[in-house]
Structures are given as structure tokens and as C-alpha cells.
Amino acid sequence: MLRIPIALSFLLAFSAPSTTFAQDPSKSIESQTGRIAVETFAEGLEHPWGATYLPDGTLLVTERPGRLRLVSTDGAVSDPIDGVPDVLADGQGGLLDVALDPDFANNRTVYLSYSEQRSGGAATSVGRGRLNENGSALSGFEVIFRQEPAVSSRHHFGSRLVFAPDGKLFVTLGERGKAQQAQDASNHLGTVVRINPDGSVPDDNPFVGKDGADEIWSYGHRNVQSAAIHPETGVLWTAEMGPRGGDELNIPEAGRNYGWPVVSWGRHYSGKRIPDPSTRPEFAGSIHSWTPVISPSGMTFCTGDMFADWRGDLLIGGLSAAGIVRVRIDGEQFAGEEVLALGSRVRDVVQAPDGAVMALTDEPAGRILRLAPAASQ
């Protein structure tokens, strides 16, 4: 990965260095492939939600209350970046995911998803702006997509941002607690949408020229907060939260209906049964489901050399699982899993340039944890 020297003004934007994160041999966990050292890489973040690496190795991190920050290569956390849009930080809403334009090295464009107050309630929006050279501000921020309709609810905003190899942007959207609306392809509730980087609609989207919202890629989802592109196939994978049981791992296919709330591997919170997906073959099936739930949020494919035994595995943040769920896959099939227990709700998982695994903890005093193979004793 190209490493660009950090300008002096960029360094001055950071607060004093955080607590030293040198490896503590006593802070490790056992995995199926050996002991894993767990360090606090950065701290003092309020409900960190999404993160992505810049070309120079610094992390761009969102905080749900509405702040965007840079975290330096030594774990120092910057002051909030200017130019972030106003967000509705209420319930599960706030500033959500962050992604870099595929041509970031030339255009420095950053994409954000967030909950936005609108007439009729709130909904998830996506916008983009240019990050200045010293990393202190976004300029020219513009909204490129708005989920419709806005509704009165504090729940299920989604939302992950993932660029496909062809440059199209996938956005995952929750059904905002309006479960029945997820079966209506004329709106964006409970969908995965696919747009061009400027927000326009690709001509080959499945509902273009048909009944259904042009931006929709797939629908019938509940609340998708995990998404990643398979590094070899270029295909989108997602994980979504079920109700009382029934979290799902999916490969969303163009135009397919994933069944919520008509079918689910879980039950309603009241305990009322929901028909199993196998009873309705017209709906697309999942790769795997979890009961009890893991509450998936954030995920990445492991591609680095540091965890060679994990290469090709999915690493999924677990809120209920209080750690990272490592999923082994064989082609497009589930092949096993283990929970890496960290004792904290994990909102997002990203892979560092050196191959370490970074986990964002969903806490008022949130941290970024660094996982690496423990040194041999």
C-alpha cells in the first residue's frame, strides 16, 4: 500500500498521544489457531461506528453522536473534523458508516451515511465531501441519496457503505421498524440499494423500468449493518440482524426478495412464531443463520499475511456476541465459526495495512482494539 508522508499541519490536528498500547502479554485470548494478543490501540471515542483506512495508514472513524475523527498510526485521536452534516443522534441513529471513493488518492472524496431528520420523521441518507490535505475538514459536502420514506422511528437505520470493483456503491438500509414495508419494493425500507458514486441509478439495476424503486438491488431485509465485497469474486456479502433469533448471512442477489417479515429463522419479540424460510421457496435463502443471535455489525474478509490461517474468512463484529465472529467459508457455503470473545460490543471490524485486525467497541468510552498473533513465549 502506498504510504504518503503526513504533513506537519496534519500532526498538529491530533490531540496528545493516547495511553501507550504496547503489547501486554496478559491481555490475550485463545483462538482455534493460537493465542491472540489484544491491545487498546486508541480510546476516548464515543460510540465509534465505522472506520476506514486512508492511504497513509491513518484511520478515519465515525462516532454515532455526529463526529468524524482521524486516528494516527500511533493511536492519537484528532479533534473533530469540520464539515460533517447535521445528524439525528437519537436511538440507533446518528453518524454511521464511512467509505473512501475508489479514486480517493486523486479526489480525496469521503462518503458518509447518517440518520437525517426530515419531514415525516427520519431516514438514512448518504453524502460525500472532499477531505482537505491536513485532514481537518470536509468541504463541498452534498447529499447523493436519501432513503424514502422518512418515518417516525428510532430504530433500524442500517447502514454500511461498500464500493464494488466496478465502482458502484452499495448502501444497506434497515426497515426502520416498519417490518411490513420491507416487502414493498416501491420504497427503500429494508433494502440494499446500488447507486453510482454521484447518486445516479445504474442502468442495469434490477428494477429500472419495472415496478419498484430504481435504486434497489435486493429487498425483504430487516436491518443490515454488515457488508463486505469478497476479495476474489467481487460479490457483495451481508449479515443482518434477525428478531428474537435468526440473524442471517447472505449474498444479496439482484432483484431477490429475502423474506422479512413473512419468513425468518427467529421469532417476534413477543414470542410469536414466524414461518421458517424453507416453507416459502420463492424467497431467497441465507448462507447461514444464528440463534441465539450475534447481532452482526461491520465485517471484513481477512486477506493479510499476519493471520495466514484466517485468510479468506469473514470477520464479523458481534454486539450480542461481545466480540468478533470468525466465519470460515468454502466457496459460497458456511464451513464453521468461532467467537473471539473480547468482552465488549463490537460495532465494526477492519483490517489494518499490516494485517492486524482492528475492532471498534460500541461504548460511551469506546476504544479501537488491535488483535495480532501473540508472541511466542
Short mmCIF file of C-alpha atoms in Angstrom, two decimals, residues 83-377:
data_model
loop_
_atom_site.label_atom_id
_atom_site.label_comp_id
_atom_site.label_asym_id
_atom_site.label_seq_id
_atom_site.Cartn_x
_atom_site.Cartn_y
_atom_site.Cartn_z
CA GLY A 83 -17.87 19.99 7.58
CA VAL A 84 -19.74 16.89 8.74
CA PRO A 85 -23.52 17.13 8.11
CA ASP A 86 -26.02 17.54 10.93
CA VAL A 87 -27.22 14.13 12.07
CA LEU A 88 -30.15 12.93 14.13
CA ALA A 89 -28.34 11.23 17.02
CA ASP A 90 -31.35 9.51 18.54
CA GLY A 91 -31.87 5.87 19.43
CA GLN A 92 -29.91 3.79 16.94
CA GLY A 93 -29.41 6.76 14.64
CA GLY A 94 -26.51 9.14 14.21
CA LEU A 95 -23.38 9.31 12.09
CA LEU A 96 -22.98 5.80 10.76
CA ASP A 97 -20.57 4.46 8.15
CA VAL A 98 -17.67 5.97 6.23
CA ALA A 99 -16.06 4.91 2.93
CA LEU A 100 -13.44 6.30 0.59
CA ASP A 101 -14.03 6.95 -3.08
CA PRO A 102 -12.15 4.34 -5.17
CA ASP A 103 -10.16 7.25 -6.62
CA PHE A 104 -9.52 8.85 -3.21
CA ALA A 105 -5.80 9.25 -3.92
CA ASN A 106 -6.71 11.78 -6.62
CA ASN A 107 -10.03 13.28 -5.49
CA ARG A 108 -9.93 12.85 -1.66
CA THR A 109 -13.68 12.17 -1.65
CA VAL A 110 -15.20 10.66 1.51
CA TYR A 111 -18.70 9.14 1.74
CA LEU A 112 -20.79 9.14 4.92
CA SER A 113 -24.10 7.53 5.84
CA TYR A 114 -26.17 9.02 8.63
CA SER A 115 -29.67 9.41 10.03
CA GLU A 116 -31.29 12.63 8.88
CA GLN A 117 -34.29 14.47 10.34
CA ARG A 118 -36.85 15.17 7.65
CA SER A 119 -40.50 15.93 7.18
CA GLY A 120 -42.41 12.92 8.42
CA GLY A 121 -39.66 11.66 10.69
CA ALA A 122 -36.16 10.44 9.86
CA ALA A 123 -34.34 8.17 7.45
CA THR A 124 -30.86 7.18 6.34
CA SER A 125 -29.02 9.48 3.94
CA VAL A 126 -25.69 9.24 2.13
CA GLY A 127 -23.47 12.16 1.18
CA ARG A 128 -19.94 12.95 0.12
CA GLY A 129 -17.35 15.68 0.59
CA ARG A 130 -13.68 16.37 -0.01
CA LEU A 131 -11.25 15.82 2.87
CA ASN A 132 -8.62 18.56 2.88
CA GLU A 133 -4.92 17.76 2.78
CA ASN A 134 -4.33 18.15 6.52
CA GLY A 135 -7.39 16.09 7.43
CA SER A 136 -9.15 18.82 9.40
CA ALA A 137 -12.25 19.45 7.30
CA LEU A 138 -14.68 18.16 4.68
CA SER A 139 -15.64 20.68 2.02
CA GLY A 140 -18.45 20.74 -0.53
CA PHE A 141 -20.50 18.10 1.26
CA GLU A 142 -23.53 17.06 -0.80
CA VAL A 143 -26.30 14.53 -0.23
CA ILE A 144 -26.38 11.95 -3.03
CA PHE A 145 -29.06 9.57 -1.72
CA ARG A 146 -32.00 9.74 0.67
CA GLN A 147 -33.90 6.69 1.86
CA GLU A 148 -37.62 7.10 1.26
CA PRO A 149 -39.92 7.38 3.05
CA ALA A 150 -38.86 9.09 6.26
CA VAL A 151 -40.75 7.56 9.19
CA SER A 152 -41.19 8.15 12.90
CA SER A 153 -38.88 5.59 14.47
CA ARG A 154 -35.60 5.48 16.40
CA HIS A 155 -34.58 2.06 15.08
CA HIS A 156 -33.04 0.13 12.17
CA PHE A 157 -31.22 2.76 10.13
CA GLY A 158 -28.70 0.27 8.68
CA SER A 159 -26.22 1.23 7.25
CA ARG A 160 -22.97 0.15 5.57
CA LEU A 161 -21.27 1.64 2.52
CA VAL A 162 -19.33 -0.69 0.20
CA PHE A 163 -17.83 0.04 -3.20
CA ALA A 164 -17.86 -2.83 -5.69
CA PRO A 165 -14.94 -3.43 -8.07
CA ASP A 166 -16.93 -1.78 -10.88
CA GLY A 167 -17.16 1.46 -8.87
CA LYS A 168 -20.83 1.12 -7.93
CA LEU A 169 -21.78 1.92 -4.33
CA PHE A 170 -23.87 -0.49 -2.25
CA VAL A 171 -25.80 1.00 0.68
CA THR A 172 -27.53 -1.25 3.22
CA LEU A 173 -30.74 0.09 4.76
CA GLY A 174 -32.85 -1.08 7.68
CA GLU A 175 -36.63 -1.24 7.54
CA ARG A 176 -36.84 1.39 10.32
CA GLY A 177 -39.02 -0.87 12.46
CA LYS A 178 -41.75 -0.86 9.80
CA ALA A 179 -41.43 -4.56 9.06
CA GLN A 180 -44.25 -4.95 6.54
CA GLN A 181 -42.78 -2.19 4.38
CA ALA A 182 -39.74 -4.40 3.70
CA GLN A 183 -41.97 -6.38 1.32
CA ASP A 184 -42.82 -3.29 -0.74
CA ALA A 185 -40.17 -2.76 -3.41
CA SER A 186 -41.56 0.70 -4.20
CA ASN A 187 -39.74 2.13 -1.15
CA HIS A 188 -36.25 1.82 0.33
CA LEU A 189 -37.18 0.32 3.70
CA GLY A 190 -35.34 -2.96 4.35
CA THR A 191 -33.30 -2.88 1.17
CA VAL A 192 -29.82 -2.95 -0.26
CA VAL A 193 -29.51 -0.18 -2.82
CA ARG A 194 -26.92 0.23 -5.58
CA ILE A 195 -26.02 3.65 -6.95
CA ASN A 196 -23.32 5.37 -8.94
CA PRO A 197 -20.80 7.45 -6.97
CA ASP A 198 -22.77 10.63 -7.77
CA GLY A 199 -26.04 9.08 -6.59
CA SER A 200 -27.48 8.39 -10.02
CA VAL A 201 -29.01 5.00 -10.83
CA PRO A 202 -27.06 2.36 -12.79
CA ASP A 203 -28.93 1.35 -15.93
CA ASP A 204 -28.59 -2.35 -15.08
CA ASN A 205 -30.23 -2.20 -11.64
CA PRO A 206 -32.95 -4.87 -11.43
CA PHE A 207 -35.98 -2.57 -11.03
CA VAL A 208 -35.10 0.05 -13.63
CA GLY A 209 -38.08 0.28 -15.97
CA LYS A 210 -40.12 -2.09 -13.77
CA ASP A 211 -42.32 -1.86 -10.68
CA GLY A 212 -40.00 -0.95 -7.83
CA ALA A 213 -37.62 1.78 -6.74
CA ASP A 214 -34.83 2.14 -9.29
CA GLU A 215 -32.06 2.21 -6.65
CA ILE A 216 -32.99 -1.17 -5.12
CA TRP A 217 -30.65 -4.12 -5.54
CA SER A 218 -32.44 -6.51 -3.13
CA TYR A 219 -35.24 -6.21 -0.57
CA GLY A 220 -37.06 -8.04 2.21
CA HIS A 221 -34.23 -7.33 4.68
CA ARG A 222 -34.59 -6.40 8.34
CA ASN A 223 -31.55 -4.41 9.49
CA VAL A 224 -28.29 -4.89 7.58
CA GLN A 225 -25.27 -3.47 9.42
CA SER A 226 -22.58 -5.74 7.95
CA ALA A 227 -21.37 -5.71 4.35
CA ALA A 228 -18.17 -6.56 2.50
CA ILE A 229 -17.00 -7.41 -1.00
CA HIS A 230 -15.50 -10.87 -1.49
CA PRO A 231 -11.86 -10.21 -2.42
CA GLU A 232 -11.76 -12.88 -5.15
CA THR A 233 -15.24 -12.86 -6.67
CA GLY A 234 -16.09 -9.16 -6.20
CA VAL A 235 -19.55 -10.19 -4.94
CA LEU A 236 -21.35 -8.45 -2.07
CA TRP A 237 -21.86 -10.37 1.19
CA THR A 238 -24.01 -9.08 4.06
CA ALA A 239 -25.07 -10.05 7.55
CA GLU A 240 -28.30 -8.77 9.05
CA MET A 241 -29.98 -8.75 12.41
CA GLY A 242 -32.92 -11.03 12.93
CA PRO A 243 -35.61 -10.50 15.57
CA ARG A 244 -35.56 -12.93 18.52
CA GLY A 245 -33.13 -15.27 16.79
CA GLY A 246 -32.44 -15.66 13.11
CA ASP A 247 -29.52 -13.36 12.29
CA GLU A 248 -28.55 -14.10 8.68
CA LEU A 249 -25.50 -14.27 6.45
CA ASN A 250 -26.50 -13.51 2.85
CA ILE A 251 -25.17 -12.98 -0.64
CA PRO A 252 -27.74 -10.45 -1.92
CA GLU A 253 -28.74 -11.18 -5.50
CA ALA A 254 -30.14 -8.59 -7.88
CA GLY A 255 -33.91 -8.27 -7.61
CA ARG A 256 -34.35 -11.01 -4.99
CA ASN A 257 -36.68 -10.83 -2.00
CA TYR A 258 -35.16 -12.07 1.30
CA GLY A 259 -38.48 -12.63 3.01
CA TRP A 260 -38.62 -10.39 6.08
CA PRO A 261 -41.06 -10.32 7.88
CA VAL A 262 -43.03 -13.07 6.12
CA VAL A 263 -40.35 -15.63 6.99
CA SER A 264 -37.45 -15.73 9.44
CA TRP A 265 -35.37 -18.23 11.37
CA GLY A 266 -36.25 -16.23 14.50
CA ARG A 267 -39.42 -15.27 16.33
CA HIS A 268 -41.10 -11.96 17.04
CA TYR A 269 -40.07 -10.35 20.33
CA SER A 270 -43.49 -11.31 21.68
CA GLY A 271 -42.55 -14.95 21.15
CA LYS A 272 -44.98 -15.38 18.27
CA ARG A 273 -43.66 -17.81 15.68
CA ILE A 274 -42.66 -16.72 12.18
CA PRO A 275 -42.75 -19.29 9.34
CA ASP A 276 -39.30 -20.70 8.53
CA PRO A 277 -37.77 -19.56 5.23
CA SER A 278 -37.80 -23.15 3.98
CA THR A 279 -41.61 -23.02 3.88
CA ARG A 280 -41.55 -20.27 1.23
CA PRO A 281 -39.14 -21.24 -1.56
CA GLU A 282 -39.96 -18.11 -3.57
CA PHE A 283 -37.83 -16.12 -1.14
CA ALA A 284 -34.04 -16.10 -1.38
CA GLY A 285 -32.33 -18.22 1.25
CA SER A 286 -29.49 -17.34 3.59
CA ILE A 287 -25.99 -18.84 3.70
CA HIS A 288 -26.20 -19.28 7.47
CA SER A 289 -28.31 -18.15 10.41
CA TRP A 290 -27.65 -17.61 14.11
CA THR A 291 -29.94 -18.43 17.03
CA PRO A 292 -29.07 -17.20 19.64
CA VAL A 293 -28.18 -14.03 17.78
CA ILE A 294 -24.75 -12.48 17.40
CA SER A 295 -26.21 -9.07 16.36
CA PRO A 296 -23.82 -8.57 13.42
CA SER A 297 -22.40 -5.11 12.80
CA GLY A 298 -19.48 -4.45 10.49
CA MET A 299 -17.42 -7.11 8.77
CA THR A 300 -14.42 -7.68 6.57
CA PHE A 301 -12.76 -10.51 4.71
CA CYS A 302 -9.36 -11.42 6.11
CA THR A 303 -6.78 -11.08 3.32
CA GLY A 304 -3.48 -10.34 5.05
CA ASP A 305 -0.47 -12.45 5.95
CA MET A 306 -0.49 -11.76 9.70
CA PHE A 307 -3.35 -14.24 10.21
CA ALA A 308 -2.46 -16.70 7.46
CA ASP A 309 -4.82 -19.37 8.86
CA TRP A 310 -7.70 -16.91 8.63
CA ARG A 311 -7.13 -15.85 5.03
CA GLY A 312 -10.44 -15.81 3.19
CA ASP A 313 -12.50 -15.95 6.40
CA LEU A 314 -15.19 -13.42 7.29
CA LEU A 315 -14.64 -11.40 10.46
CA ILE A 316 -17.97 -10.07 11.73
CA GLY A 317 -18.46 -7.63 14.59
CA GLY A 318 -20.80 -9.03 17.22
CA LEU A 319 -22.84 -6.77 19.51
CA SER A 320 -24.60 -9.57 21.39
CA ALA A 321 -21.60 -11.83 20.85
CA ALA A 322 -19.38 -9.22 22.56
CA GLY A 323 -16.52 -9.89 20.21
CA ILE A 324 -15.66 -10.92 16.66
CA VAL A 325 -17.26 -13.89 14.94
CA ARG A 326 -14.79 -15.58 12.58
CA VAL A 327 -16.69 -17.43 9.87
CA ARG A 328 -14.95 -19.99 7.68
CA ILE A 329 -16.39 -20.24 4.20
CA ASP A 330 -15.96 -22.74 1.39
CA GLY A 331 -16.92 -21.09 -1.87
CA GLU A 332 -20.36 -19.74 -1.06
CA GLN A 333 -21.01 -22.15 1.82
CA PHE A 334 -20.69 -21.75 5.58
CA ALA A 335 -17.91 -24.04 6.83
CA GLY A 336 -17.62 -23.25 10.54
CA GLU A 337 -17.10 -20.44 13.03
CA GLU A 338 -15.63 -19.34 16.30
CA VAL A 339 -16.33 -16.38 18.57
CA LEU A 340 -13.31 -14.32 19.58
CA ALA A 341 -14.61 -13.06 22.93
CA LEU A 342 -13.47 -9.50 23.66
CA GLY A 343 -15.92 -8.64 26.42
CA SER A 344 -17.28 -5.61 24.53
CA ARG A 345 -19.91 -4.97 21.88
CA VAL A 346 -18.05 -4.74 18.58
CA ARG A 347 -19.59 -2.31 16.09
CA ASP A 348 -17.11 -2.59 13.23
CA VAL A 349 -14.11 -4.67 12.16
CA VAL A 350 -11.41 -3.51 9.73
CA GLN A 351 -8.08 -4.94 8.65
CA ALA A 352 -5.00 -2.76 9.15
CA PRO A 353 -2.40 -2.33 6.40
CA ASP A 354 -0.04 -4.65 8.31
CA GLY A 355 -2.73 -7.35 8.57
CA ALA A 356 -3.73 -6.75 12.18
CA VAL A 357 -7.46 -6.83 12.96
CA MET A 358 -9.00 -3.67 14.42
CA ALA A 359 -12.28 -3.75 16.36
CA LEU A 360 -14.39 -0.73 17.29
CA THR A 361 -16.19 -1.13 20.63
CA ASP A 362 -19.69 0.28 20.95
CA GLU A 363 -19.38 2.06 24.28
CA PRO A 364 -19.71 5.62 25.63
CA ALA A 365 -15.95 5.46 26.18
CA GLY A 366 -15.30 3.46 23.04
CA ARG A 367 -11.98 2.01 22.01
CA ILE A 368 -10.23 0.62 19.00
CA LEU A 369 -8.75 -2.77 19.84
CA ARG A 370 -5.86 -4.27 17.89
CA LEU A 371 -5.66 -8.05 17.50
CA ALA A 372 -2.42 -9.75 16.42
CA PRO A 373 -0.90 -13.19 17.00
CA ALA A 374 0.61 -13.36 20.46
CA ALA A 375 4.39 -13.55 20.62
CA SER A 376 5.79 -16.99 21.38
CA GLN A 377 6.83 -17.42 24.99
#
